[in-house]
PDB file of C-alpha atoms in Angstrom:
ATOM      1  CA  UNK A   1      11.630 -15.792  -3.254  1.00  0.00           C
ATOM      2  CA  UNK A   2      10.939 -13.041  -1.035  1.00  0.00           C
ATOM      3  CA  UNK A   3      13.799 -10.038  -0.420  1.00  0.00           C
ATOM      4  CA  UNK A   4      15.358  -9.517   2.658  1.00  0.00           C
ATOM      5  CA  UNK A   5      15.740  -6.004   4.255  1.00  0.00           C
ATOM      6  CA  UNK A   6      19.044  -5.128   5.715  1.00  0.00           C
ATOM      7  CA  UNK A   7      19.421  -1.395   7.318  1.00  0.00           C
ATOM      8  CA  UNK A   8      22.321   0.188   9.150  1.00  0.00           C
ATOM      9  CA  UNK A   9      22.229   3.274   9.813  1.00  0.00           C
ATOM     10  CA  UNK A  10      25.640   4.983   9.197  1.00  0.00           C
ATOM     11  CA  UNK A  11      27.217   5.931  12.802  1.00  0.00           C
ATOM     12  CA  UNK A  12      24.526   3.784  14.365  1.00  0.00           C
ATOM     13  CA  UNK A  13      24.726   0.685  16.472  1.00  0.00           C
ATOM     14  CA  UNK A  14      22.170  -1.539  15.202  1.00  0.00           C
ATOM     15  CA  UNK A  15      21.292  -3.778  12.286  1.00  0.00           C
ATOM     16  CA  UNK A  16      17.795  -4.302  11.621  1.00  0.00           C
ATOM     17  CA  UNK A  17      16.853  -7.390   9.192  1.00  0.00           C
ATOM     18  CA  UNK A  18      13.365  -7.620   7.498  1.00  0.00           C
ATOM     19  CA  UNK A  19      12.043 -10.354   5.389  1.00  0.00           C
ATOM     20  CA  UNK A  20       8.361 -11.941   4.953  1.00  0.00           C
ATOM     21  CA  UNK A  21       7.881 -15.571   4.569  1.00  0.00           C
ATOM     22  CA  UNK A  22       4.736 -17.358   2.983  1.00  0.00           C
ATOM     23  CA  UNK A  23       3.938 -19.461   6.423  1.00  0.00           C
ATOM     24  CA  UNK A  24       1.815 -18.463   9.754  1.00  0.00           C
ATOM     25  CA  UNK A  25       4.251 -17.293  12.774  1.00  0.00           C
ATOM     26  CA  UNK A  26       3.612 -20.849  14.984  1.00  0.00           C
ATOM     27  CA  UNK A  27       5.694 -22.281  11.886  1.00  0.00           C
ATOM     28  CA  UNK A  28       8.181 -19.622  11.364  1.00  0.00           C
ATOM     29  CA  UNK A  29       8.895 -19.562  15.145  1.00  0.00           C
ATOM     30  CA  UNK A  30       8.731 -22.937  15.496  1.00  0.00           C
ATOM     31  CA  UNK A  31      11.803 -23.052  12.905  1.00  0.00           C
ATOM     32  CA  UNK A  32      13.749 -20.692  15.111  1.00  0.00           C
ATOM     33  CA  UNK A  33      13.130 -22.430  18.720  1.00  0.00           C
ATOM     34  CA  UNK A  34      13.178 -26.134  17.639  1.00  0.00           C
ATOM     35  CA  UNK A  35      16.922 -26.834  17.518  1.00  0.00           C
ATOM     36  CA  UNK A  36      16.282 -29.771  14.767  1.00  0.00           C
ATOM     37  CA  UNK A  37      14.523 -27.258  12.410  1.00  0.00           C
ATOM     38  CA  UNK A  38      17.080 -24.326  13.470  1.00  0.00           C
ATOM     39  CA  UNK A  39      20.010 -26.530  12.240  1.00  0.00           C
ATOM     40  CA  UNK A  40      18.541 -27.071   8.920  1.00  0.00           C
ATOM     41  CA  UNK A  41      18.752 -23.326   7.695  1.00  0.00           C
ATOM     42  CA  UNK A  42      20.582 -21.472   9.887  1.00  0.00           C
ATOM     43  CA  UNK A  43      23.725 -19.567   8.159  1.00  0.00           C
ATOM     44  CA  UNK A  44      25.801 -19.583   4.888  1.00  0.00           C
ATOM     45  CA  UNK A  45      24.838 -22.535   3.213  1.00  0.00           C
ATOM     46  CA  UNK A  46      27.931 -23.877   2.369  1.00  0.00           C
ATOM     47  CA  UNK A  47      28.418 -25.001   6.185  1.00  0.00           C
ATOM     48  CA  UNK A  48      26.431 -27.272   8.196  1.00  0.00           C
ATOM     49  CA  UNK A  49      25.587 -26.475  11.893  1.00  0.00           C
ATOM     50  CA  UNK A  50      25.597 -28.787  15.160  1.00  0.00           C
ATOM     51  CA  UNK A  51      24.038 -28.266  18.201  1.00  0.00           C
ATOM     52  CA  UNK A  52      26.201 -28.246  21.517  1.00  0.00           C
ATOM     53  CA  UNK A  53      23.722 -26.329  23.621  1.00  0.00           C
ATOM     54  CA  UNK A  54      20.009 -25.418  23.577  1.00  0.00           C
ATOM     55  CA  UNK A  55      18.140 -23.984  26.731  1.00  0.00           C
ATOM     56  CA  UNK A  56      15.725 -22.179  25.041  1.00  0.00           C
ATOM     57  CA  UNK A  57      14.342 -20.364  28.840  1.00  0.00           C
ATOM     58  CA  UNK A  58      15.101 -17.031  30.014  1.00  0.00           C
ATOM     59  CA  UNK A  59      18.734 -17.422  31.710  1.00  0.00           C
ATOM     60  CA  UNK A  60      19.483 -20.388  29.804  1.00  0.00           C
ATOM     61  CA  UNK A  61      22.623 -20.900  27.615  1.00  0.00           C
ATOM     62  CA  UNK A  62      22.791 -22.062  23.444  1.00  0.00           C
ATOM     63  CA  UNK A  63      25.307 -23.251  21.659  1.00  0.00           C
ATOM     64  CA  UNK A  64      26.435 -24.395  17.704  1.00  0.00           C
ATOM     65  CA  UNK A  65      29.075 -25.200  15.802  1.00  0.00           C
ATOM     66  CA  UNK A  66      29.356 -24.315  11.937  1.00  0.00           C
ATOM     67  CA  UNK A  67      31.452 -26.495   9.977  1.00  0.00           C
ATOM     68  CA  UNK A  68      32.693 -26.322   6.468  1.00  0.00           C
ATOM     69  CA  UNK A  69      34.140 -28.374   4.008  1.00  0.00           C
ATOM     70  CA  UNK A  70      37.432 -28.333   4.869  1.00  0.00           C
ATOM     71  CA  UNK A  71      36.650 -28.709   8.287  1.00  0.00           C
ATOM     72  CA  UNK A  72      37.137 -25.506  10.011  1.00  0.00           C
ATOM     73  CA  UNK A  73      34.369 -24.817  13.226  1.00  0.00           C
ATOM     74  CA  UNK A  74      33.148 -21.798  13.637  1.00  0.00           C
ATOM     75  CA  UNK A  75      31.158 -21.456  17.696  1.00  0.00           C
ATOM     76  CA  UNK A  76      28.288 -19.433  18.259  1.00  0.00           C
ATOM     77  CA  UNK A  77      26.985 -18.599  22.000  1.00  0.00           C
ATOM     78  CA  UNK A  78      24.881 -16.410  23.582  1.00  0.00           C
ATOM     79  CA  UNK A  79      22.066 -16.523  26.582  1.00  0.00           C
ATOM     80  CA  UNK A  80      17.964 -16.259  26.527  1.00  0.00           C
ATOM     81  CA  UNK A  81      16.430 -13.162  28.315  1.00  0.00           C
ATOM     82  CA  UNK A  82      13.025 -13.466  26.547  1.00  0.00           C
ATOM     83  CA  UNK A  83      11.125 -16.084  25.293  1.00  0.00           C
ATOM     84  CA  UNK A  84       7.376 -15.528  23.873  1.00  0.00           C
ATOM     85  CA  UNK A  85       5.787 -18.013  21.992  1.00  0.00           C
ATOM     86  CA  UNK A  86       5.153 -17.040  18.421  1.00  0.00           C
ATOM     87  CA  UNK A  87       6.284 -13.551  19.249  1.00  0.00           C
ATOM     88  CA  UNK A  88       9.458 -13.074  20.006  1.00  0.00           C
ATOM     89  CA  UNK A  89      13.174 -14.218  21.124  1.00  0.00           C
ATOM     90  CA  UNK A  90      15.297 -12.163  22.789  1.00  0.00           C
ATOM     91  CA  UNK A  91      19.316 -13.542  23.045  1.00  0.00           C
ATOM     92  CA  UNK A  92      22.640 -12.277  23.156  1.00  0.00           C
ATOM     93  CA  UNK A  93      25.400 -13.349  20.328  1.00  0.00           C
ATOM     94  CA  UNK A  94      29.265 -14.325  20.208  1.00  0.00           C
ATOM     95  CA  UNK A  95      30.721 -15.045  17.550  1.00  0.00           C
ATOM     96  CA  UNK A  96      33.595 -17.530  19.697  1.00  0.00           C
ATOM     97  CA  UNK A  97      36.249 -16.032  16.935  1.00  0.00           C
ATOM     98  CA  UNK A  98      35.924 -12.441  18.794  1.00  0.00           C
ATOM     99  CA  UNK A  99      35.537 -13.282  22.142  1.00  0.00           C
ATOM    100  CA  UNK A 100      33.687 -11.151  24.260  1.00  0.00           C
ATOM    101  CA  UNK A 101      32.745  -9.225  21.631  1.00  0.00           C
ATOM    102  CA  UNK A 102      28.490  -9.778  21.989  1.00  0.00           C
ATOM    103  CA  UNK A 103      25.386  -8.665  20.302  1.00  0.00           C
ATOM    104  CA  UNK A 104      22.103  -8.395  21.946  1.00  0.00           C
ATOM    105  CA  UNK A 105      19.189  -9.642  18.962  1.00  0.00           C
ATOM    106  CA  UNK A 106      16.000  -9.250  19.280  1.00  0.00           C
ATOM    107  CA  UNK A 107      13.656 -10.876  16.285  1.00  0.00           C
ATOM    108  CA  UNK A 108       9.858 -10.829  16.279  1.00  0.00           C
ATOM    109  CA  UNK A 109       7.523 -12.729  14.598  1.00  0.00           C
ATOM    110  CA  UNK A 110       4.308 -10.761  13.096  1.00  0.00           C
ATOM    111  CA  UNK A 111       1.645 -12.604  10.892  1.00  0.00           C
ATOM    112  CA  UNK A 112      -0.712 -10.662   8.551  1.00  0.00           C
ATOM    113  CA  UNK A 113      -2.932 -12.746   6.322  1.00  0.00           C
ATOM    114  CA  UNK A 114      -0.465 -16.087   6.377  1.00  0.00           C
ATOM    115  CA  UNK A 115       2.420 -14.576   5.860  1.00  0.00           C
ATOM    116  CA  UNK A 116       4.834 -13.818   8.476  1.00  0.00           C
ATOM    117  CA  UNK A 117       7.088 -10.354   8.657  1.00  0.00           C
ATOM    118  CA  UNK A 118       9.858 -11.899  10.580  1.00  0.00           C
ATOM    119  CA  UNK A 119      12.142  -8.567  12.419  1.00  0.00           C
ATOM    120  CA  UNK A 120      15.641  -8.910  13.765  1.00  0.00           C
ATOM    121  CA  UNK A 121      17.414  -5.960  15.606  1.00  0.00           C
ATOM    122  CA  UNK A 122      20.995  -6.830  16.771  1.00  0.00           C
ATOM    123  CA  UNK A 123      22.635  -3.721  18.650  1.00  0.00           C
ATOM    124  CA  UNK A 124      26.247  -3.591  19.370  1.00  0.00           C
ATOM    125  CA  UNK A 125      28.757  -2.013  21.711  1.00  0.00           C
ATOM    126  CA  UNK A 126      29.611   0.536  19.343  1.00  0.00           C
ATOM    127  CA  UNK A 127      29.836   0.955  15.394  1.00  0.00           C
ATOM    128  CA  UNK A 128      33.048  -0.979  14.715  1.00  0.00           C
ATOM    129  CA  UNK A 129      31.536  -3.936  15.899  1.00  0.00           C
ATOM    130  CA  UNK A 130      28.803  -3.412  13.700  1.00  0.00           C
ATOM    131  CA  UNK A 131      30.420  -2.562  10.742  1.00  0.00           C
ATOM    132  CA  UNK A 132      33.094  -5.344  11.089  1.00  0.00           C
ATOM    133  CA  UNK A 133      29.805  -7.751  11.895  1.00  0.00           C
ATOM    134  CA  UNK A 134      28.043  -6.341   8.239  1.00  0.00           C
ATOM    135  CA  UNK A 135      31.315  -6.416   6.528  1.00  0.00           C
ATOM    136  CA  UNK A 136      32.211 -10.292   7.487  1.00  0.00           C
ATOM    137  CA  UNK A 137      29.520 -11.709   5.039  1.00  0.00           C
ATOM    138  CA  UNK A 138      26.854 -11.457   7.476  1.00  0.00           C
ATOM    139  CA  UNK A 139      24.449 -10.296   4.526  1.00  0.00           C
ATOM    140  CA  UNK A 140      25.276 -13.450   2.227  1.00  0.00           C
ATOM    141  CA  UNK A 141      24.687 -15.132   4.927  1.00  0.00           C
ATOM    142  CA  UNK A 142      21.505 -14.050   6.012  1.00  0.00           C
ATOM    143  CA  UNK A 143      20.089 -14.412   2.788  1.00  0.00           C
ATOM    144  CA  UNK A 144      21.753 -17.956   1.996  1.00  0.00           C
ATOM    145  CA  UNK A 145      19.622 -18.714   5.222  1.00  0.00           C
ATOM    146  CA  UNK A 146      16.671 -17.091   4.706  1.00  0.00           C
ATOM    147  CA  UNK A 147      16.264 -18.883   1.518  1.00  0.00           C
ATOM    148  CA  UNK A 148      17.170 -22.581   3.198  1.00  0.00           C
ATOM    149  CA  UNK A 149      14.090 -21.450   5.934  1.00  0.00           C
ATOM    150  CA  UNK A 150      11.775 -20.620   2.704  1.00  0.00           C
ATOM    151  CA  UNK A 151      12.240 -24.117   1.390  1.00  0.00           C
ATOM    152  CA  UNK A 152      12.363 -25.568   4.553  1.00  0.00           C
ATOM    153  CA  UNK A 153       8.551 -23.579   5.536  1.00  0.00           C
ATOM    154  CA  UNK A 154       7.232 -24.583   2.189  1.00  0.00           C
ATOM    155  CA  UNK A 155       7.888 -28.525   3.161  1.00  0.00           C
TER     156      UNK A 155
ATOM    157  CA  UNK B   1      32.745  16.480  42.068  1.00  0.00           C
ATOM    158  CA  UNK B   2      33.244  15.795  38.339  1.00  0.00           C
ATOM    159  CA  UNK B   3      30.070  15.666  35.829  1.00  0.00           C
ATOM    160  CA  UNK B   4      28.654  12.468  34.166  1.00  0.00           C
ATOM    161  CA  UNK B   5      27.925  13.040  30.791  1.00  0.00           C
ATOM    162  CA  UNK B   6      24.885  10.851  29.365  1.00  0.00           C
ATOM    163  CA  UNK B   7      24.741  10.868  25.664  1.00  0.00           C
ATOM    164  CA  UNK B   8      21.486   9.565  23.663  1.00  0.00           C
ATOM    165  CA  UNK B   9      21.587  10.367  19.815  1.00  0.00           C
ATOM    166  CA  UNK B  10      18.049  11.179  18.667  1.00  0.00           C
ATOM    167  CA  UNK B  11      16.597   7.719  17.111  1.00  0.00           C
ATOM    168  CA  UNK B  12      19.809   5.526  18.459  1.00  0.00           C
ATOM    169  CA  UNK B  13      19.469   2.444  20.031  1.00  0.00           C
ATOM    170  CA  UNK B  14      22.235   3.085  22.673  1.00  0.00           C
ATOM    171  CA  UNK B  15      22.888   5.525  25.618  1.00  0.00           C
ATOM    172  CA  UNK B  16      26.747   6.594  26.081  1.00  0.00           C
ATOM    173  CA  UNK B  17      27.957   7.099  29.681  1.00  0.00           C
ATOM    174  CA  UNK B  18      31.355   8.937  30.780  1.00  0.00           C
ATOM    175  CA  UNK B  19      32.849  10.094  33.816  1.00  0.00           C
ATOM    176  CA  UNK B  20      36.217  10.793  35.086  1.00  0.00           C
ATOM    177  CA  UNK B  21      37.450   9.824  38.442  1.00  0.00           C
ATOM    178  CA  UNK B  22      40.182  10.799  40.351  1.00  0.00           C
ATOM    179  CA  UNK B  23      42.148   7.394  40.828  1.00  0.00           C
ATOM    180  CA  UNK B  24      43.673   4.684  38.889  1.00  0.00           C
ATOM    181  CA  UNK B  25      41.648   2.374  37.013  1.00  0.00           C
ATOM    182  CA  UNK B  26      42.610  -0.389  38.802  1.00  0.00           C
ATOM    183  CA  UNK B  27      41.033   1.358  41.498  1.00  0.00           C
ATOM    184  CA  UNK B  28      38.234   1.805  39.491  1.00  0.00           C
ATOM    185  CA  UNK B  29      37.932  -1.370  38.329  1.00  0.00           C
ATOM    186  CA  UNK B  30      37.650  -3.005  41.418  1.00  0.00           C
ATOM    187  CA  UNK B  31      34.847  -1.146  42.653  1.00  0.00           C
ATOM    188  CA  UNK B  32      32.800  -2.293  39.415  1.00  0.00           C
ATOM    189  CA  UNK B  33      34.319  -5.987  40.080  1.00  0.00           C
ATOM    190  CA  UNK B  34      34.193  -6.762  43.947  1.00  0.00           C
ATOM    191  CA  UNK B  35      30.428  -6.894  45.085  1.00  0.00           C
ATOM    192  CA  UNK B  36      31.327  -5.961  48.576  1.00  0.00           C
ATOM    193  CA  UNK B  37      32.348  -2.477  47.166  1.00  0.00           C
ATOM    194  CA  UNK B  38      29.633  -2.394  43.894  1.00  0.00           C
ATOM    195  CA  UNK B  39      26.618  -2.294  46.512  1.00  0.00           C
ATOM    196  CA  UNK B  40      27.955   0.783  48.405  1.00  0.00           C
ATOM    197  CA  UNK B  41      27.768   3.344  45.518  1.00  0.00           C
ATOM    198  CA  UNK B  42      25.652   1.539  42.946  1.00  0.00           C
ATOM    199  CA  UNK B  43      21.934   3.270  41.762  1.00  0.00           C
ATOM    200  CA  UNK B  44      20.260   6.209  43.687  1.00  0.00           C
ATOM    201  CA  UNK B  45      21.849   7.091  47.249  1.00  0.00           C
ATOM    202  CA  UNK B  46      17.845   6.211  48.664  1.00  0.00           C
ATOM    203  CA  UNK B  47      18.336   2.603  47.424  1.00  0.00           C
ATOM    204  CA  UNK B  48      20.222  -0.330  49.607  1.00  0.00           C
ATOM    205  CA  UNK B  49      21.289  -2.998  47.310  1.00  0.00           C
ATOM    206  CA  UNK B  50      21.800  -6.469  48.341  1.00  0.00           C
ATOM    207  CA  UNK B  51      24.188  -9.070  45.913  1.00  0.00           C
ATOM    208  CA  UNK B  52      22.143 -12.291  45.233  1.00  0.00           C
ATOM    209  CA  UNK B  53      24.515 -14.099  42.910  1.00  0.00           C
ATOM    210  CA  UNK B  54      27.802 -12.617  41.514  1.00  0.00           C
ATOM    211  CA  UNK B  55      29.496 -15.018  39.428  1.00  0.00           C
ATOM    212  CA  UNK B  56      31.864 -12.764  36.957  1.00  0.00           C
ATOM    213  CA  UNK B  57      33.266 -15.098  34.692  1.00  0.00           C
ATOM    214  CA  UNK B  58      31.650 -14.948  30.745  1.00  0.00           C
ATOM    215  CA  UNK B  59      28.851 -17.009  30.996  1.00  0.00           C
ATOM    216  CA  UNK B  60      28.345 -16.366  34.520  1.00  0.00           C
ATOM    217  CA  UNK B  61      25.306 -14.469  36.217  1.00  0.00           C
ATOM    218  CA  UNK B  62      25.013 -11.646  38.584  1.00  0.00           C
ATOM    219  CA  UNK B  63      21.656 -10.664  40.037  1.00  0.00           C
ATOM    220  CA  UNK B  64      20.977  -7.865  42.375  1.00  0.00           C
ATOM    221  CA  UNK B  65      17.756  -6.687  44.427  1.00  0.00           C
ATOM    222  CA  UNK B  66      17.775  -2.840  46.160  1.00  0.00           C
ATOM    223  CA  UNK B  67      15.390  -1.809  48.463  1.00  0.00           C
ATOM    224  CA  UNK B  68      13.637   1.697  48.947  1.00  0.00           C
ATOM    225  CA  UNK B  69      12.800   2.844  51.961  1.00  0.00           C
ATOM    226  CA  UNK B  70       9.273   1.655  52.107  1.00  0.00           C
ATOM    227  CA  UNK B  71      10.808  -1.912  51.501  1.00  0.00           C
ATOM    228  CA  UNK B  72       9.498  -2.147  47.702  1.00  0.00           C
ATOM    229  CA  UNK B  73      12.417  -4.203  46.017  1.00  0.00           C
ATOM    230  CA  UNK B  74      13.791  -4.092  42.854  1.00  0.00           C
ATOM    231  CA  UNK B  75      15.661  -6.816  41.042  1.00  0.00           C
ATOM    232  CA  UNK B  76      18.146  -6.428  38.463  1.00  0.00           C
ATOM    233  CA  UNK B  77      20.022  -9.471  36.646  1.00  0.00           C
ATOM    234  CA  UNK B  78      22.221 -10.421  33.974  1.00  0.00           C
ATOM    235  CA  UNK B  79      24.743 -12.426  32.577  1.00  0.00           C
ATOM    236  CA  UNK B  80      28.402 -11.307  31.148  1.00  0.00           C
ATOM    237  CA  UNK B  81      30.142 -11.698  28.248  1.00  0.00           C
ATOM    238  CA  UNK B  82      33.690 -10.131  29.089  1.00  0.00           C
ATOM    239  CA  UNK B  83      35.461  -9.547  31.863  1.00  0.00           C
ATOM    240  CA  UNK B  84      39.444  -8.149  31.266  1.00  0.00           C
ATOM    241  CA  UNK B  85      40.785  -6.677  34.509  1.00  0.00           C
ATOM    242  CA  UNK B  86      41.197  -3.377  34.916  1.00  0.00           C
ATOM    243  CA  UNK B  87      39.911  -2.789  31.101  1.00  0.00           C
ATOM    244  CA  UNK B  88      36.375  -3.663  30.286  1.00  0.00           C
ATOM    245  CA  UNK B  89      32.858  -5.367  31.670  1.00  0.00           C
ATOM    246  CA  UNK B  90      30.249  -6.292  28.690  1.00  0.00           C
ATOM    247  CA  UNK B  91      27.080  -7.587  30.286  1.00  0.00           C
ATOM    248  CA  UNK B  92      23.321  -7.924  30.102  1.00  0.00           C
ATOM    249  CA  UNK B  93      20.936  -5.992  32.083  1.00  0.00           C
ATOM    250  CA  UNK B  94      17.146  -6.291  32.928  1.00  0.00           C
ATOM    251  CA  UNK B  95      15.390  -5.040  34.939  1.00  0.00           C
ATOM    252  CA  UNK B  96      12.917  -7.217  36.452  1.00  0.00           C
ATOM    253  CA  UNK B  97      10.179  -4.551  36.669  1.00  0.00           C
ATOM    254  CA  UNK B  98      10.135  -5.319  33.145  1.00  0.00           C
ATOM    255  CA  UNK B  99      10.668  -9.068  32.312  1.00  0.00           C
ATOM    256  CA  UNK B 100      12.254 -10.021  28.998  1.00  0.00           C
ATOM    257  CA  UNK B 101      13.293  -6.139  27.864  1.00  0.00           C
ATOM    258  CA  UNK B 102      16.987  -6.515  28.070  1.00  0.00           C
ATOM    259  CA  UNK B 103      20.225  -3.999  27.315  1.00  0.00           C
ATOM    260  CA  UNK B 104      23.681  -4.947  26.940  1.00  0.00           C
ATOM    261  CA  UNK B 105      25.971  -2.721  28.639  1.00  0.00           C
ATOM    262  CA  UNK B 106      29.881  -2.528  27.814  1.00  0.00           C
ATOM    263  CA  UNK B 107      32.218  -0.434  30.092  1.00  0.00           C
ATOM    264  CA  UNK B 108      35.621   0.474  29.585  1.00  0.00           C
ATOM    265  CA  UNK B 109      38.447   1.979  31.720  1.00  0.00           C
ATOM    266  CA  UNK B 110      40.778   4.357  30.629  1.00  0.00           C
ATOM    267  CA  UNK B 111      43.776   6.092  32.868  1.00  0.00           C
ATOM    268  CA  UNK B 112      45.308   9.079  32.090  1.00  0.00           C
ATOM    269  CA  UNK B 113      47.700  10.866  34.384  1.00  0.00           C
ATOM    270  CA  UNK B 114      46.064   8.664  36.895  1.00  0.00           C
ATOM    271  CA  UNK B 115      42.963   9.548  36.020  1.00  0.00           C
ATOM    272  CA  UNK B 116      40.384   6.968  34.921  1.00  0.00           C
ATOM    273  CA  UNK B 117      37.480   7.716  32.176  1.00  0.00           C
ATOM    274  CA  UNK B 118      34.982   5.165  32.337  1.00  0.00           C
ATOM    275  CA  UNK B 119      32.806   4.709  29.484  1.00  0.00           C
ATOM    276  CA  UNK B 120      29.685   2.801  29.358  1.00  0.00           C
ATOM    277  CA  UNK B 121      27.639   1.962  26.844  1.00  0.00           C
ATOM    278  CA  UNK B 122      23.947   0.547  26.672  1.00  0.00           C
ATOM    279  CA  UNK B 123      22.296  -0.721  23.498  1.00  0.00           C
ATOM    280  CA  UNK B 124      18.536  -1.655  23.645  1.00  0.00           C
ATOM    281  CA  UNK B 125      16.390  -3.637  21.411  1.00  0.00           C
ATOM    282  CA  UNK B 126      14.913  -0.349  20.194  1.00  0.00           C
ATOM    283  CA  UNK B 127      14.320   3.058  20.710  1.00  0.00           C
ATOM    284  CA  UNK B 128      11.492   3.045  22.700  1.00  0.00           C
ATOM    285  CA  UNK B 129      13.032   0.484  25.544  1.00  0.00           C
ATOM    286  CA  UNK B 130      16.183   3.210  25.411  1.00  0.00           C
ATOM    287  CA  UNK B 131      13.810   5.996  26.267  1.00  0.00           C
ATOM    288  CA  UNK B 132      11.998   4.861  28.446  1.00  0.00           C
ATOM    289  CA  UNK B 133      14.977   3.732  30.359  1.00  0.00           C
ATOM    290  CA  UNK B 134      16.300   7.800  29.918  1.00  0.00           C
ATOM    291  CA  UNK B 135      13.209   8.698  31.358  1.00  0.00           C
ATOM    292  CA  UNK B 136      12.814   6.289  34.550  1.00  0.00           C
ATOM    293  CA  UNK B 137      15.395   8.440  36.119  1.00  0.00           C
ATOM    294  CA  UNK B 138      18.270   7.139  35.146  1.00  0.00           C
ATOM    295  CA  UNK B 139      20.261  10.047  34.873  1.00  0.00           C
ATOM    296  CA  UNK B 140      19.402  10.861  38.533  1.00  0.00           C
ATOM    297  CA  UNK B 141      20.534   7.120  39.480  1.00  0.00           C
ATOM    298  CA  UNK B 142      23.801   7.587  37.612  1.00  0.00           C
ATOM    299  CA  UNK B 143      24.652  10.768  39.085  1.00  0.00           C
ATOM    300  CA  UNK B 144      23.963   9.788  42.933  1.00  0.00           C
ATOM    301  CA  UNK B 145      26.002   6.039  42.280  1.00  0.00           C
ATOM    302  CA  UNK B 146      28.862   7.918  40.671  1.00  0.00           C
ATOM    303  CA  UNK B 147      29.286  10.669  43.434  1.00  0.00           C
ATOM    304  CA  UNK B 148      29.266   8.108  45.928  1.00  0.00           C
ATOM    305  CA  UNK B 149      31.780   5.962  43.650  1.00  0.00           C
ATOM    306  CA  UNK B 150      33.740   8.913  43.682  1.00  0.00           C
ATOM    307  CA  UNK B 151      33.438   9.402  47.537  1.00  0.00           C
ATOM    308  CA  UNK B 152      34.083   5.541  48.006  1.00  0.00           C
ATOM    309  CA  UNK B 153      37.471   5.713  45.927  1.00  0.00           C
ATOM    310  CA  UNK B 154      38.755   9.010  48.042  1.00  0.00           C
ATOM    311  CA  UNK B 155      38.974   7.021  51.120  1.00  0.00           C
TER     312      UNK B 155
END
């Protein structure tokens, strides 16, 4: 499977993930806007993930609910300024656990012969936020979901 | 008048805001919060700005439009995250100039010997959206809104 790039610069206020998958960007962005597909991979893979909202238009509001096996929900929210097919998504993130505490993520979608070089930038109000963010398993993760999308692009 | 200083690390993502004003900060506060006082010392002093929707509750939306003497109009919109009275605002901002580029901004009050330092913060997607922002005259725009924000809370 392919590696994912994390990078935080230290004393900045951004994350910045990398990773190429072996599918064309329609179907890599297609798993990120569809909510059905989103649900499948999204997150640590030990929890599964429901839908509450999805307006996936500029303005419009998202929602999910992690669950694991003991039952515990974790909500996620955030709202859409920027929405370009295959290209790019543009959202803000709360983690409902730290409320009022929001990230503004940015991921773009760039294909070079089939294989799609997927960028996520998620800056925060200052470096605390970030750090605490990296430090709360956010790389395990990232990769635990990255590797459920793999699988799920090579369906 | 006091000085505004604007902070932008070389290769950040964010630009750092801070000014001192000569009240409280629930003062302060209120003239970020209450749109009848926001539109008579927000952006540069050559602008008239007119609310369009103002709903500041997280989740909620606020949209703007100010006017230039020639009657061009510029819209601004976004929607918040946090509101805690008298201690913090965390919001989205975009400029509709430029559809989809979005920051989020976070701004803090802080009273000292009744005193208030406000701090904002903006985070952008990347670098280049952050500079380009620096370089639209924003500085200029901050200055005139906070002299007449400091003129406003003197009466």
């Amino acid at each position: 499977m392919s590696d994912t790039t994390i990078t935080a610069t230290p004393g900045g206020y951004e994350v910045v993930i990398k990773r190429e998958f072996n599918a064309t960007k329609d179907k890599v962005f297609e798993a990120y806007n569809d909510p059905e597909l989103f649900v499948q991979w999204i997150g640590p893979s030990a929890l599964t993930t429901k839908i509450d909202s999805w307006d996936a238009v500029p303005g419009g509001k998202w929602r999910y609910v992690s669950k694991d096996s003991d039952g515990n929900e974790y909500g996620f929210h955030g709202y859409y300024h920027d929405i370009v097919e295959n290209e790019r998504i543009v959202q803000t993130f709360e983690f409902e656990g730290m409320p009022g505490r929001a990230s503004l993520n940015a991921v773009k979608f760039e294909e070079n012969n089939g294989k799609t070089m997927v960028t996520s930038v998620a800056v925060f109000e200052n470096q605390e936020d970030r750090d605490g963010m990296l430090s709360s398993g956010m790389e395990r993760g990232v990769n635990q979901g990255y590797d459920r999308l793999t699988a799920l692009l090579e369906k």
